[in-house]
Coordinates of C-alpha atoms in Angstrom, one line a residue:
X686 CA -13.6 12.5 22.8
X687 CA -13.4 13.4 18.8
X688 CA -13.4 10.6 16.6
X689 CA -10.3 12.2 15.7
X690 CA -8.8 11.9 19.4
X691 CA -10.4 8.4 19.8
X692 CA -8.4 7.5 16.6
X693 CA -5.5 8.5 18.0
X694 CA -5.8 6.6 21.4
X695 CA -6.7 3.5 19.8
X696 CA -3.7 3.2 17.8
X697 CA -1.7 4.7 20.6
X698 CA -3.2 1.6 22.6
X699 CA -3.0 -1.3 20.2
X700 CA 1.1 -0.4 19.0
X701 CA 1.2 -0.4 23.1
X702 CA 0.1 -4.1 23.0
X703 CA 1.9 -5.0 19.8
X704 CA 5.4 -4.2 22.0
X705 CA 4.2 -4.9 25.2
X706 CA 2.8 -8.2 24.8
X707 CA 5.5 -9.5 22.3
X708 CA 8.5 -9.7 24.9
X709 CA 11.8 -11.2 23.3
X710 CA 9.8 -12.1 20.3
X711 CA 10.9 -9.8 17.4
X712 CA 7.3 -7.8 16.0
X713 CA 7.7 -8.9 12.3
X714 CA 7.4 -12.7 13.4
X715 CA 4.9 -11.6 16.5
X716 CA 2.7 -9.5 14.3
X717 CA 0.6 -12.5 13.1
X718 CA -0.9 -12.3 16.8
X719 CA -1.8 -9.1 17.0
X720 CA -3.7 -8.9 13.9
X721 CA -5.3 -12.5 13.9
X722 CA -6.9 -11.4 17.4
X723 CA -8.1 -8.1 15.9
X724 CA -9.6 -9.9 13.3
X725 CA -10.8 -12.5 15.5
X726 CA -12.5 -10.0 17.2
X727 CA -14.1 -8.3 14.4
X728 CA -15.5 -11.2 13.1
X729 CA -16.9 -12.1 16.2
X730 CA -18.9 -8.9 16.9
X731 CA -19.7 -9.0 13.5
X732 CA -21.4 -12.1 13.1
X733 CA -23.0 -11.3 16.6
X734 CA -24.6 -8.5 15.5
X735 CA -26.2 -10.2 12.0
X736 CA -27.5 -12.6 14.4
X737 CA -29.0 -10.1 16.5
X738 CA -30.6 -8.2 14.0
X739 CA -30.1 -4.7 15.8
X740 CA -32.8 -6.3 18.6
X741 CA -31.6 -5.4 22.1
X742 CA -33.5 -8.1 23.3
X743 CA -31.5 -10.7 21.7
X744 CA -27.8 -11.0 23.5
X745 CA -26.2 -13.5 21.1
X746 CA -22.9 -14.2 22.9
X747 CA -25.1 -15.7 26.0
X748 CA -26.5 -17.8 24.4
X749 CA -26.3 -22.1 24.5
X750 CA -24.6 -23.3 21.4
X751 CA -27.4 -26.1 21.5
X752 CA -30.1 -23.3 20.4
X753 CA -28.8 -22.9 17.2
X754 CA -30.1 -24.8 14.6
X755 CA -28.6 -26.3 11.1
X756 CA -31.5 -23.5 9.7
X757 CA -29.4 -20.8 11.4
X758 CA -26.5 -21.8 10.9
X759 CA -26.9 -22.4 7.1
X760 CA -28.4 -19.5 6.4
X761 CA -25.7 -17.3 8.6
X762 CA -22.8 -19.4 6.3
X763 CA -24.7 -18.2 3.1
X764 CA -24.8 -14.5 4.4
X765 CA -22.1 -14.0 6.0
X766 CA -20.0 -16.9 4.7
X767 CA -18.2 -18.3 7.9
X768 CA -20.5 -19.7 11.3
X769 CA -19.1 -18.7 14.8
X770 CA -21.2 -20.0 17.8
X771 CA -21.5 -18.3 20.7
X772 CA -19.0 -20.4 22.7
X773 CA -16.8 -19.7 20.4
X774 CA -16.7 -15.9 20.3
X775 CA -14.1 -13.6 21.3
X776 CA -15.6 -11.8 24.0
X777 CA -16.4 -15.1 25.2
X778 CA -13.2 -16.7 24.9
X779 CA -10.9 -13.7 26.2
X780 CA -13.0 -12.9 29.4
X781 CA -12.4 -17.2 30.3
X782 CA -8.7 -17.0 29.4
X783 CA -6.7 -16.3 32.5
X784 CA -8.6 -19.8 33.9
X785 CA -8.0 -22.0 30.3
X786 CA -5.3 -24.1 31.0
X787 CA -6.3 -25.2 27.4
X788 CA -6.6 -21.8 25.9
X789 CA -3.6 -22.2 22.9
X790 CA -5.2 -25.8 21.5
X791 CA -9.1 -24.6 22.5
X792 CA -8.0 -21.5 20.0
X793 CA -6.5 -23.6 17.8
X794 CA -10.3 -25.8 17.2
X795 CA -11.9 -22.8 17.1
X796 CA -10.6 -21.0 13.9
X797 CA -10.2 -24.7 12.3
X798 CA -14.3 -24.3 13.2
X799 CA -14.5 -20.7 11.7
X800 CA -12.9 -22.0 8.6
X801 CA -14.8 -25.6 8.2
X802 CA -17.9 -23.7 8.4
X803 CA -17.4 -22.5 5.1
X804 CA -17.0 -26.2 3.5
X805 CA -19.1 -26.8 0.7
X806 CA -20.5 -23.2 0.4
X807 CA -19.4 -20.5 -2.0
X808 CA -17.7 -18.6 0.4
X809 CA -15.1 -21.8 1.4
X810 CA -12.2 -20.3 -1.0
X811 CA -12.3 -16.9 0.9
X812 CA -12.6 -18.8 4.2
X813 CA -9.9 -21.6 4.2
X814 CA -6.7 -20.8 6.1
X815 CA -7.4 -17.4 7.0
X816 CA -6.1 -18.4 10.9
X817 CA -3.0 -20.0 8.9
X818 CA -0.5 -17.7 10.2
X819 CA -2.1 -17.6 13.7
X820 CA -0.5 -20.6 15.6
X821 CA -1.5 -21.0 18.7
X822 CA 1.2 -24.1 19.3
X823 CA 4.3 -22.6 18.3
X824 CA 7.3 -21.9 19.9
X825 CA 7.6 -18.3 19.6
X826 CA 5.0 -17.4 21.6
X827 CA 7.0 -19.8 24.8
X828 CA 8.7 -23.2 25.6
X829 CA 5.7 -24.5 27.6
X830 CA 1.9 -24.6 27.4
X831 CA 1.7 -22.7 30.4
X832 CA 3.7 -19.7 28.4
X833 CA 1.8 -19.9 25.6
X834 CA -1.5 -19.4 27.3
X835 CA 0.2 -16.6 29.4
X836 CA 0.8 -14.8 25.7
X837 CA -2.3 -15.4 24.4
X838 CA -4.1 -14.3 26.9
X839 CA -2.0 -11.0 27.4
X840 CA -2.8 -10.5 23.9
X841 CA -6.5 -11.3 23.6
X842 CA -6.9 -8.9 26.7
X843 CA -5.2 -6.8 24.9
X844 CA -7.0 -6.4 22.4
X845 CA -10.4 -6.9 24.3
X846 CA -9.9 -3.9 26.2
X847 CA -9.5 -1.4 23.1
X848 CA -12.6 0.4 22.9
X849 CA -14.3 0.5 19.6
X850 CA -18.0 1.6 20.7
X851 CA -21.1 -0.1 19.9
X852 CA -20.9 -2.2 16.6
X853 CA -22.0 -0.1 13.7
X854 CA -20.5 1.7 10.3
X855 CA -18.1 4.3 12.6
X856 CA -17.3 1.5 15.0
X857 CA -16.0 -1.0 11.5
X858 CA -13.8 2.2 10.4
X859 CA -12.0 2.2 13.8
X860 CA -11.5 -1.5 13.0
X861 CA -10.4 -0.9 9.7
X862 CA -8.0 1.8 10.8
X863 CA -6.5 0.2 13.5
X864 CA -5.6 -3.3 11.3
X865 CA -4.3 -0.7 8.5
X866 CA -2.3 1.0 11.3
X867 CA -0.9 -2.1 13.0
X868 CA 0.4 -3.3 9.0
X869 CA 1.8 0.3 8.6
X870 CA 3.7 0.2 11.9
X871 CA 5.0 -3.4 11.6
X872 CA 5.8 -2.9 7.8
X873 CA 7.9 0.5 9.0
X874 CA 9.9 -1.3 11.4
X875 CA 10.5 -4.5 9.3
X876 CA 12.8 -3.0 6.7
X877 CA 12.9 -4.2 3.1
X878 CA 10.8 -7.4 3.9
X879 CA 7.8 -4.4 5.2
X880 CA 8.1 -2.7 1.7
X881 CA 7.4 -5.9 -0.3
X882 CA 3.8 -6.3 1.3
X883 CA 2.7 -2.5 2.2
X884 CA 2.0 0.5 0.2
X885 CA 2.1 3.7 2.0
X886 CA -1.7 5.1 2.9
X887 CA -1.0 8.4 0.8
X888 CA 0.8 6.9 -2.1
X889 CA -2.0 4.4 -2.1
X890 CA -4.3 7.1 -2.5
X891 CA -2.8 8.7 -5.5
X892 CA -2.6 5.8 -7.5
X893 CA -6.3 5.2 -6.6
X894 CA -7.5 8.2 -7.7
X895 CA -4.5 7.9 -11.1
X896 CA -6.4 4.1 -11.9
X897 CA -10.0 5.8 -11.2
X898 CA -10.1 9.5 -12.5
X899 CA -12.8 10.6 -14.3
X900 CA -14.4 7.2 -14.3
X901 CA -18.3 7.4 -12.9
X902 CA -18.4 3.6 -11.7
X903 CA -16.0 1.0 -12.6
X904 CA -17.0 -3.0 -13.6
X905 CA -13.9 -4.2 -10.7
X906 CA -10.5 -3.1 -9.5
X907 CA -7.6 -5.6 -9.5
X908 CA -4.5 -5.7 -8.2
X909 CA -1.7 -8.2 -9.4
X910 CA 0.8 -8.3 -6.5
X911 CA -2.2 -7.6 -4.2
X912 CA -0.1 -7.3 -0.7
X913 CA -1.8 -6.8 2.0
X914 CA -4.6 -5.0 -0.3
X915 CA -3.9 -1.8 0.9
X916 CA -4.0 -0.3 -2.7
X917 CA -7.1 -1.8 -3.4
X918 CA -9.3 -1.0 0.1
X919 CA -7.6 2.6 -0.8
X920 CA -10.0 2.8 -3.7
X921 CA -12.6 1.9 -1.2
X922 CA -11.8 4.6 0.7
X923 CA -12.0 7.3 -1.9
X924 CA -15.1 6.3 -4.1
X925 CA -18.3 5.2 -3.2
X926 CA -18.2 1.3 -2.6
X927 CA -21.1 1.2 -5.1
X928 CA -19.7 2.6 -7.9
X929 CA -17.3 -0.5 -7.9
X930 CA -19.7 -3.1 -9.1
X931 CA -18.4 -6.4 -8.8
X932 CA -15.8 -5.8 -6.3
X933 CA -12.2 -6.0 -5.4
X934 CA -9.5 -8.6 -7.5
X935 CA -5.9 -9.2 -5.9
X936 CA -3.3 -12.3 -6.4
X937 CA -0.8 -12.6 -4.3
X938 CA 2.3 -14.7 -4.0
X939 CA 3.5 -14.7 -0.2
X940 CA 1.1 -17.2 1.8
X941 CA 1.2 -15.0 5.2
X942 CA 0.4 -11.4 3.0
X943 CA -2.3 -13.5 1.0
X944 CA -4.0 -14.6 4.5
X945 CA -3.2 -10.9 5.4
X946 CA -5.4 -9.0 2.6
X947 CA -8.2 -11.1 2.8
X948 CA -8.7 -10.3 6.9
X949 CA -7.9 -6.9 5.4
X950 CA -11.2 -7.0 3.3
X951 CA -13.2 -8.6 6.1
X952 CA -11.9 -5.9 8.7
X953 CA -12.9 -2.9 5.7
X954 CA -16.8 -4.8 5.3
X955 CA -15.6 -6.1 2.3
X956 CA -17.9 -9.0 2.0
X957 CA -16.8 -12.4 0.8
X958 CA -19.1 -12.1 -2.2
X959 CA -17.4 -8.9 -3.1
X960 CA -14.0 -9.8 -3.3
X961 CA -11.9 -12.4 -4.7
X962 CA -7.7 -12.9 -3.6
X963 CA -6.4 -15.6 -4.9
X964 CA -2.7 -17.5 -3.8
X965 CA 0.1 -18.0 -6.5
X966 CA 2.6 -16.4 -9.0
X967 CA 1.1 -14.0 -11.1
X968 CA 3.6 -14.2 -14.4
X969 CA 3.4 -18.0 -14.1
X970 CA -0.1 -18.7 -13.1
X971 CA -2.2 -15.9 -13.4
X972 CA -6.0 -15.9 -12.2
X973 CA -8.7 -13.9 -13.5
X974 CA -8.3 -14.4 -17.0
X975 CA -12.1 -15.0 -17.6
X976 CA -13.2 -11.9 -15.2
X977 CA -11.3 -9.4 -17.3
X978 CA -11.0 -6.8 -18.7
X979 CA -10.7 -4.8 -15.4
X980 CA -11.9 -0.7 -15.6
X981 CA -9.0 0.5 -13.0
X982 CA -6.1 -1.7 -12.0
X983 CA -3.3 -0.4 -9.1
X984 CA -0.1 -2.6 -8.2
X985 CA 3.1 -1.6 -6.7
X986 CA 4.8 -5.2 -7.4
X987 CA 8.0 -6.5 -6.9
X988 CA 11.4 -4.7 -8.4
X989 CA 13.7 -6.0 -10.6
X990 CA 12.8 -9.3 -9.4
X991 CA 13.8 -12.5 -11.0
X992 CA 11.7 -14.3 -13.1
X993 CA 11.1 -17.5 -15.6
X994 CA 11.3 -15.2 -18.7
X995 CA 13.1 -16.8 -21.6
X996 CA 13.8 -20.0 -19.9
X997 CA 10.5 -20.9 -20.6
X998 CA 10.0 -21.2 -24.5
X999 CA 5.6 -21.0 -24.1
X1000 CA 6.0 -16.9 -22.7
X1001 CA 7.1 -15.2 -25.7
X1002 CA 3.3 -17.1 -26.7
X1003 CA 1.1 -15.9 -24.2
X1004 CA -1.2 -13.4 -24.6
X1005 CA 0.1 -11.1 -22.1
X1006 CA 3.5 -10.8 -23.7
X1007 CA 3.4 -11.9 -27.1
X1008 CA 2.4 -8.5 -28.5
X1009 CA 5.3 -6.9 -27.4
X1010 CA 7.4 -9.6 -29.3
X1011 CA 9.9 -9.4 -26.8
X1012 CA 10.1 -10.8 -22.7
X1013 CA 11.2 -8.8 -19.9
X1014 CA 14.6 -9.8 -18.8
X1015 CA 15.1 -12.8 -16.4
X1016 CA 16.9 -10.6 -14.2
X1017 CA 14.4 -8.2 -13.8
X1018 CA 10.3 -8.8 -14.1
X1019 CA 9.3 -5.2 -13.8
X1020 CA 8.0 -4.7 -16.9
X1021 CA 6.1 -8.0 -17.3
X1022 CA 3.7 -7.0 -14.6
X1023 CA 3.5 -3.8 -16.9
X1024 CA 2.3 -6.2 -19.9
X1025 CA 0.4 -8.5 -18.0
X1026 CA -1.6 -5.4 -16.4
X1027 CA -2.6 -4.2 -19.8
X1028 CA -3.9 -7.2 -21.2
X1029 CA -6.2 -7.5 -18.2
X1030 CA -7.4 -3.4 -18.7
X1031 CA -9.9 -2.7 -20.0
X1032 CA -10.9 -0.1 -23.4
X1033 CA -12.2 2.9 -20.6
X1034 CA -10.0 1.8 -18.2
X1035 CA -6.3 3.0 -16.4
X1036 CA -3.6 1.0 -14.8
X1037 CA -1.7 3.0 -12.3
X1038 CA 1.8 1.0 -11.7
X1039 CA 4.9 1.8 -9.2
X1040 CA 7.7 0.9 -11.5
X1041 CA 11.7 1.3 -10.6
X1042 CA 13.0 3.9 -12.4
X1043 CA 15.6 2.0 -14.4
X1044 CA 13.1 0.5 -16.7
X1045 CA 12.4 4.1 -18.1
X1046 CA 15.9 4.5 -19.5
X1047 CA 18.0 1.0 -20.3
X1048 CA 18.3 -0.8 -23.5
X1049 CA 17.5 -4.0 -25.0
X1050 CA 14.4 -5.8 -24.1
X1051 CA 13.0 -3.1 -22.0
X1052 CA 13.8 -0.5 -24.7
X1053 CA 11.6 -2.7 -27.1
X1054 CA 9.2 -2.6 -24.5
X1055 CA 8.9 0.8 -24.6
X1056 CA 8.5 1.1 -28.4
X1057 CA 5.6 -1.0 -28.0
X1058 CA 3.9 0.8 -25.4
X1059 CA 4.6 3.9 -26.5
X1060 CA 3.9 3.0 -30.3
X1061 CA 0.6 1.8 -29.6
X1062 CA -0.5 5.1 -27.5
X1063 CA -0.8 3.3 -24.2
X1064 CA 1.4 5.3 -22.3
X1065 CA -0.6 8.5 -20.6
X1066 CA 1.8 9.8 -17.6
X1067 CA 5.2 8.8 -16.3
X1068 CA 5.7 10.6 -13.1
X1069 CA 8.4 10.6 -10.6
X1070 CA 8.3 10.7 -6.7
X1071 CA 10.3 11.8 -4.2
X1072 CA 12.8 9.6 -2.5
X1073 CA 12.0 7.8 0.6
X1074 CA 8.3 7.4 0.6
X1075 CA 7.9 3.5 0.8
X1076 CA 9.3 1.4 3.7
X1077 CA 12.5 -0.7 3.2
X1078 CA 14.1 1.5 0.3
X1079 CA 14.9 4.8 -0.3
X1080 CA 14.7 4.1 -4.1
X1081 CA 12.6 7.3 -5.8
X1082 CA 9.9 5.2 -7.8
X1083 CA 7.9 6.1 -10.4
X1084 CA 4.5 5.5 -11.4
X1085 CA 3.7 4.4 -14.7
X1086 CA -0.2 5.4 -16.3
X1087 CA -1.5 2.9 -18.8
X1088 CA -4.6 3.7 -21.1
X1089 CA -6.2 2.2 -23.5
X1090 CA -8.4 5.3 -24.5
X1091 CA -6.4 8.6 -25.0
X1092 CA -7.5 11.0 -27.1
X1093 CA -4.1 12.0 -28.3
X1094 CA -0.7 10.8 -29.2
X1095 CA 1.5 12.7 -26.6
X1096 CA 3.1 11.6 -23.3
X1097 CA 2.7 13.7 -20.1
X1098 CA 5.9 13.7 -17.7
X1099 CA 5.4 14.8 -13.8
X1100 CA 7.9 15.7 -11.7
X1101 CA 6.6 15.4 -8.5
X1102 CA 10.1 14.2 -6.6
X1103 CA 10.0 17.7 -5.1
X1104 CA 6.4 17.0 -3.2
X1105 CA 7.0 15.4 0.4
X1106 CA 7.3 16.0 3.7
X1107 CA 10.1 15.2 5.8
X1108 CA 9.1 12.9 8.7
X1109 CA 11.8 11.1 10.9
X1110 CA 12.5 7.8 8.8
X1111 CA 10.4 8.7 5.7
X1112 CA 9.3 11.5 3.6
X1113 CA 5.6 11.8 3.1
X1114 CA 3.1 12.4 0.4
X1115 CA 0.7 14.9 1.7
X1116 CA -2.9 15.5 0.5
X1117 CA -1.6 19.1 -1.3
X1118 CA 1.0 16.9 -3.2
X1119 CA -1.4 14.8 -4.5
X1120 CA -3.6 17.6 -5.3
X1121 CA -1.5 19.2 -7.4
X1122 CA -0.2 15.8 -9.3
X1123 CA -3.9 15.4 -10.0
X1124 CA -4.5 18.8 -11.5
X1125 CA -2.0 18.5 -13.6
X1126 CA -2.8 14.7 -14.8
X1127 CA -6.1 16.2 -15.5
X1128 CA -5.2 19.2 -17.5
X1129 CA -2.4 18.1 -19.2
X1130 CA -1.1 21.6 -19.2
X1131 CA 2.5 22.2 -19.4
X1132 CA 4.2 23.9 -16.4
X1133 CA 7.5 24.4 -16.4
X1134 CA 9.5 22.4 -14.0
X1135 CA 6.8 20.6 -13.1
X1136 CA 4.8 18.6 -16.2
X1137 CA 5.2 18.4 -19.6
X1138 CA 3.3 17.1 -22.3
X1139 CA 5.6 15.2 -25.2
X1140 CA 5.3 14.3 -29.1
X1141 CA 5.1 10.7 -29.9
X1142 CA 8.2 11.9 -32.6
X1143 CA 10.0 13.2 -29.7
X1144 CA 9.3 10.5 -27.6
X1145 CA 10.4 8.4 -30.3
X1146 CA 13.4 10.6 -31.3
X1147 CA 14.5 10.3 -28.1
X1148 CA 15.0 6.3 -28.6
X1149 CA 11.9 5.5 -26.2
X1150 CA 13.4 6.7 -23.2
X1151 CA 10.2 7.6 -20.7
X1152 CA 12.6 9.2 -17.9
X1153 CA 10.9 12.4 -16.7
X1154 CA 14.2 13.8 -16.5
X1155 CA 14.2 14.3 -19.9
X1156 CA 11.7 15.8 -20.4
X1157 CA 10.8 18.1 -17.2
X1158 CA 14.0 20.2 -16.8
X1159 CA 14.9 20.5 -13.0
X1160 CA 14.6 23.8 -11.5
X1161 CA 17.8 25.6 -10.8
X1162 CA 18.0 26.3 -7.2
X1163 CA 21.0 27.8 -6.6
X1164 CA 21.5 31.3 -5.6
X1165 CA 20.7 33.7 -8.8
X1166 CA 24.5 35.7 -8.6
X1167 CA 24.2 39.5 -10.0
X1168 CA 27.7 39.9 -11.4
X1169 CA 27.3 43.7 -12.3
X1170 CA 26.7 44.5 -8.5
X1171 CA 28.8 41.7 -7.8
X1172 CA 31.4 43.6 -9.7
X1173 CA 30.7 46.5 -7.9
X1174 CA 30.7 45.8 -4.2
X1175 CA 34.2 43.9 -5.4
X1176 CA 35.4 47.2 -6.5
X1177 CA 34.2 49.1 -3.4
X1178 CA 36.0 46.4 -1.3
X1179 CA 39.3 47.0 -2.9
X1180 CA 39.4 50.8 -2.7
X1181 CA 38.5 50.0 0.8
X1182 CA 41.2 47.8 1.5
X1183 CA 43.5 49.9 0.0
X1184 CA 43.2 53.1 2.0
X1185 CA 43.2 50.5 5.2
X1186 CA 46.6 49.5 3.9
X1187 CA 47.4 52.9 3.1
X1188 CA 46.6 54.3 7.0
X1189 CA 48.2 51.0 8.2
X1190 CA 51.8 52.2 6.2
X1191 CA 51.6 55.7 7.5
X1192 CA 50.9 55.0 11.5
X1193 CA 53.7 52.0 10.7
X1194 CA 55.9 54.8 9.3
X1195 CA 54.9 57.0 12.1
X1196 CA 55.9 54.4 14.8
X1197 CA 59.5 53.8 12.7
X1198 CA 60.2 57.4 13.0
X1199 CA 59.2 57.9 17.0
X1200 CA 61.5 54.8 17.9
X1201 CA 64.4 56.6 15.3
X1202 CA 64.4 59.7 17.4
X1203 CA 64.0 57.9 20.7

């Protein structure tokens, strides 16, 4: 079987579980499950096999948990920053579960174990709550303890019977793949709520590669409205892991998405040391104030979503917004996350930012806005999507480019809404599309219908208005009519029509005359 093919069947497989497994319980609320016993077993197998070292000898899961020592276990917590003992690990776990009549509340010690393990080491912050969302006592998954156990175990067989290989590099992409696949899936079938959390794989990609172009190694990446940290394992994907220096930056608001994107960094061999996702309200209380500046920064937050803005008199103050002299509305945040991205890029860095189109266009604050951004040369691409390519709206977003280190003064305008494939409930950004958006980003040439390259006077004769539709002029699709031969064939049709009539009068008049003399 092709790695392609086994690719394939795994995530075939594990979306079989996700419904099969679930029953009446609806797969947004179930999906916790799913995901925490896929990560469950990654960790497992991966802290089995530091222990083992790669000798064949060693089988670390059959061991006694009395062999291990504090000098083990202290220096597996500083490694790999969480202890698991062999007891305690999946494979051992799922293949007892049919028989544990105590299987929800033995699960439930367990990952309060994984996580306690990290107390008091630097690792502890990454570590605490990551089984949160992973309740083994509630209700959803049955009335009784009896039902519960049945679920669980359903789902940790599940899971334990996906075949991954023997634990090396190849066999952490499947894992990888199959957690990114199972948050795909579920975000596709959640609606709106799916959207808020999960950036499409492809569009992820090309505002990776918008936030790193050009740029030989980067200090960090950060995201601020992290998700499930799709966007940022997608620069992961693309580059090198070691030309990203001192790793991977995310806040997130949602509790459940936060606990989500760190197992996300776990399941991609993100190490605890190399990544830092942190809980609470960016525009409020922001983290990472003393890491920054940041060389490549990607977000697709929130839209037009309600904030403190002007109700709290110390904003206009802070150093995100103050230079702008002027707070996003209250009504919509949009383009504070654009503010608060660029205080946090750095002088070689870009900032690659989903936006909703209105902010482009509309007056007042966001026009002010604007001027600022645009005044100060921080603008470098506006380009527009397609419809339909994120989960829960069929909105056509755009995606903003921030620099602090053009060369020029112009603004370059993409119109890339014509690039997609049409799927059965979304469109899709295919690696072509993304190929082309990038040749032109690169180039800055000017093709017509496509990109265009704009004057800071225009821009600013223009009243600050960054929509690409006024700029890139739409290509005219309609049928090209040739009036002259139009003209023609008209002309041909008439003196047709006319000698039909004609022939029709005189067998008419022929008839007349027969029935006269009849």
């Amino acid at each position: 079987m092709t790695s392609i093919q086994q690719r394939a069947e795994l995530q075939r497989r594990i979306w079989q579980i996700a419904n099969d497994v679930r029953g009446a319980v609806d797969g947004w609320d179930f999906k916790q499950y799913v995901l925490g016993a896929l990560f469950y077993r990654f960790i497992s197998e991966n802290f089995a096999a530091y222990i083992e070292g790669g000798d064949e000898s060693v089988r670390y899961a059959g061991l006694s948990d009395e062999v291990i020592t504090p000098e083990i276990r202290d220096d597996a917590v500083k490694t790999k920053g969480y202890f698991i003992y062999p007891s305690q690990l999946f494979a051992n776990v799922a293949a007892s579960a049919n028989t544990n009549e105590s299987l929800n509340t033995g699960l439930a010690v367990i990952f309060s174990d994984i996580e306690n393990s990290a107390i008091g080491y630097p690792s502890e912050r990454d570590i605490r709550g990551l089984f949160a969302d992973f309740n083994t006592t509630s209700n959803r998954l049955g009335n009784t303890v009896r039902d519960k156990n049945a679920r669980l175990t359903a789902v940790l067989k599940g899971v334990a019977e996906l075949d991954f290989g023997h634990f090396d590099d190849k066999h952490i992409d499947l894992f990888g793949d199959a957690y990114e696949y199972l948050i795909s899936n579920y975000a596709a079938n959640a609606g709106k709520s799916g959207g808020e959390f999960f950036t499409p794989q492809q569009v992820s990609k090309l505002i990776a590669q918008l936030a790193m172009h050009k740029q030989i190694s980067i200090n960090k990446i950060y995201d601020p409205a992290c998700g499930s940290g799709s966007l940022l394992l997608q620069a992961k994907k693309h580059f090198d892991q070691h030309i990203i220096e001192d790793g991977f930056f995310g806040q997130e608001l949602n509790h459940t998405t936060y606990n989500l994107a760190r197992m996300n960094m776990f399941l991609h061999n993100v190490n605890y040391d190399k990544f830092n996702i942190q809980l609470g309200d960016t525009l409020i209380d922001p983290h990472f104030g003393d890491e920054k500046p940041f060389d490549a920064i990607v977000s697709n937050p929130p839209y037009s979503v309600k904030w403190k803005g002007s109700d709290d008199p110390t904003l206009i103050n802070d150093d995100r917004f103050a230079p702008a002299g002027v707070l996003a509305p209250k009504s919509k945040a949009d383009f504070a996350f654009v503010l608060h991205a660029l205080s946090y890029l750095s002088s070689k860095g870009r900032a690659a930012i989903v936006c909703f189109p209105g902010i482009f266009y509309r007056s007042g604050a966001e026009q002010k806005i604007r001027q600022y951004l645009v005044d100060n040369n921080y603008v470098e691409t506006v380009i527009s999507l397609a419809p339909n390519l994120f989960y829960g709206t069929t909105i056509a977003v755009n995606i903003l480019v921030l620099s602090k280190h053009k060369t020029d003064t112009t603004t370059q305008f993409i119109d890339a809404s014509g690039l997609f494939k049409k799927e059965t409930n979304n469109n899709v950004l295919q690696d072509k599309h993304i190929e082309q958006i990038m040749q032109v980003f690169d180039s800055k040439a000017n093709v017509e219908h496509f990109a265009q390259s704009i004057s800071l006077e225009n821009v600013t004769a223009n009243e600050y208005n960054l929509s690409v539709s006024s700029y890139v002029e739409a290509k005219d699709n309609r049928e090209v009519v040739d009036i002259a031969k139009l003209n023609a064939e008209l002309k041909t049709t008439v003196a047709r029509i006319d000698r039909l009539r004609k022939d029709i009068d005189a067998i008419v008049a022929e008839i007349d005359s027969e029935e006269l003399e009849a």
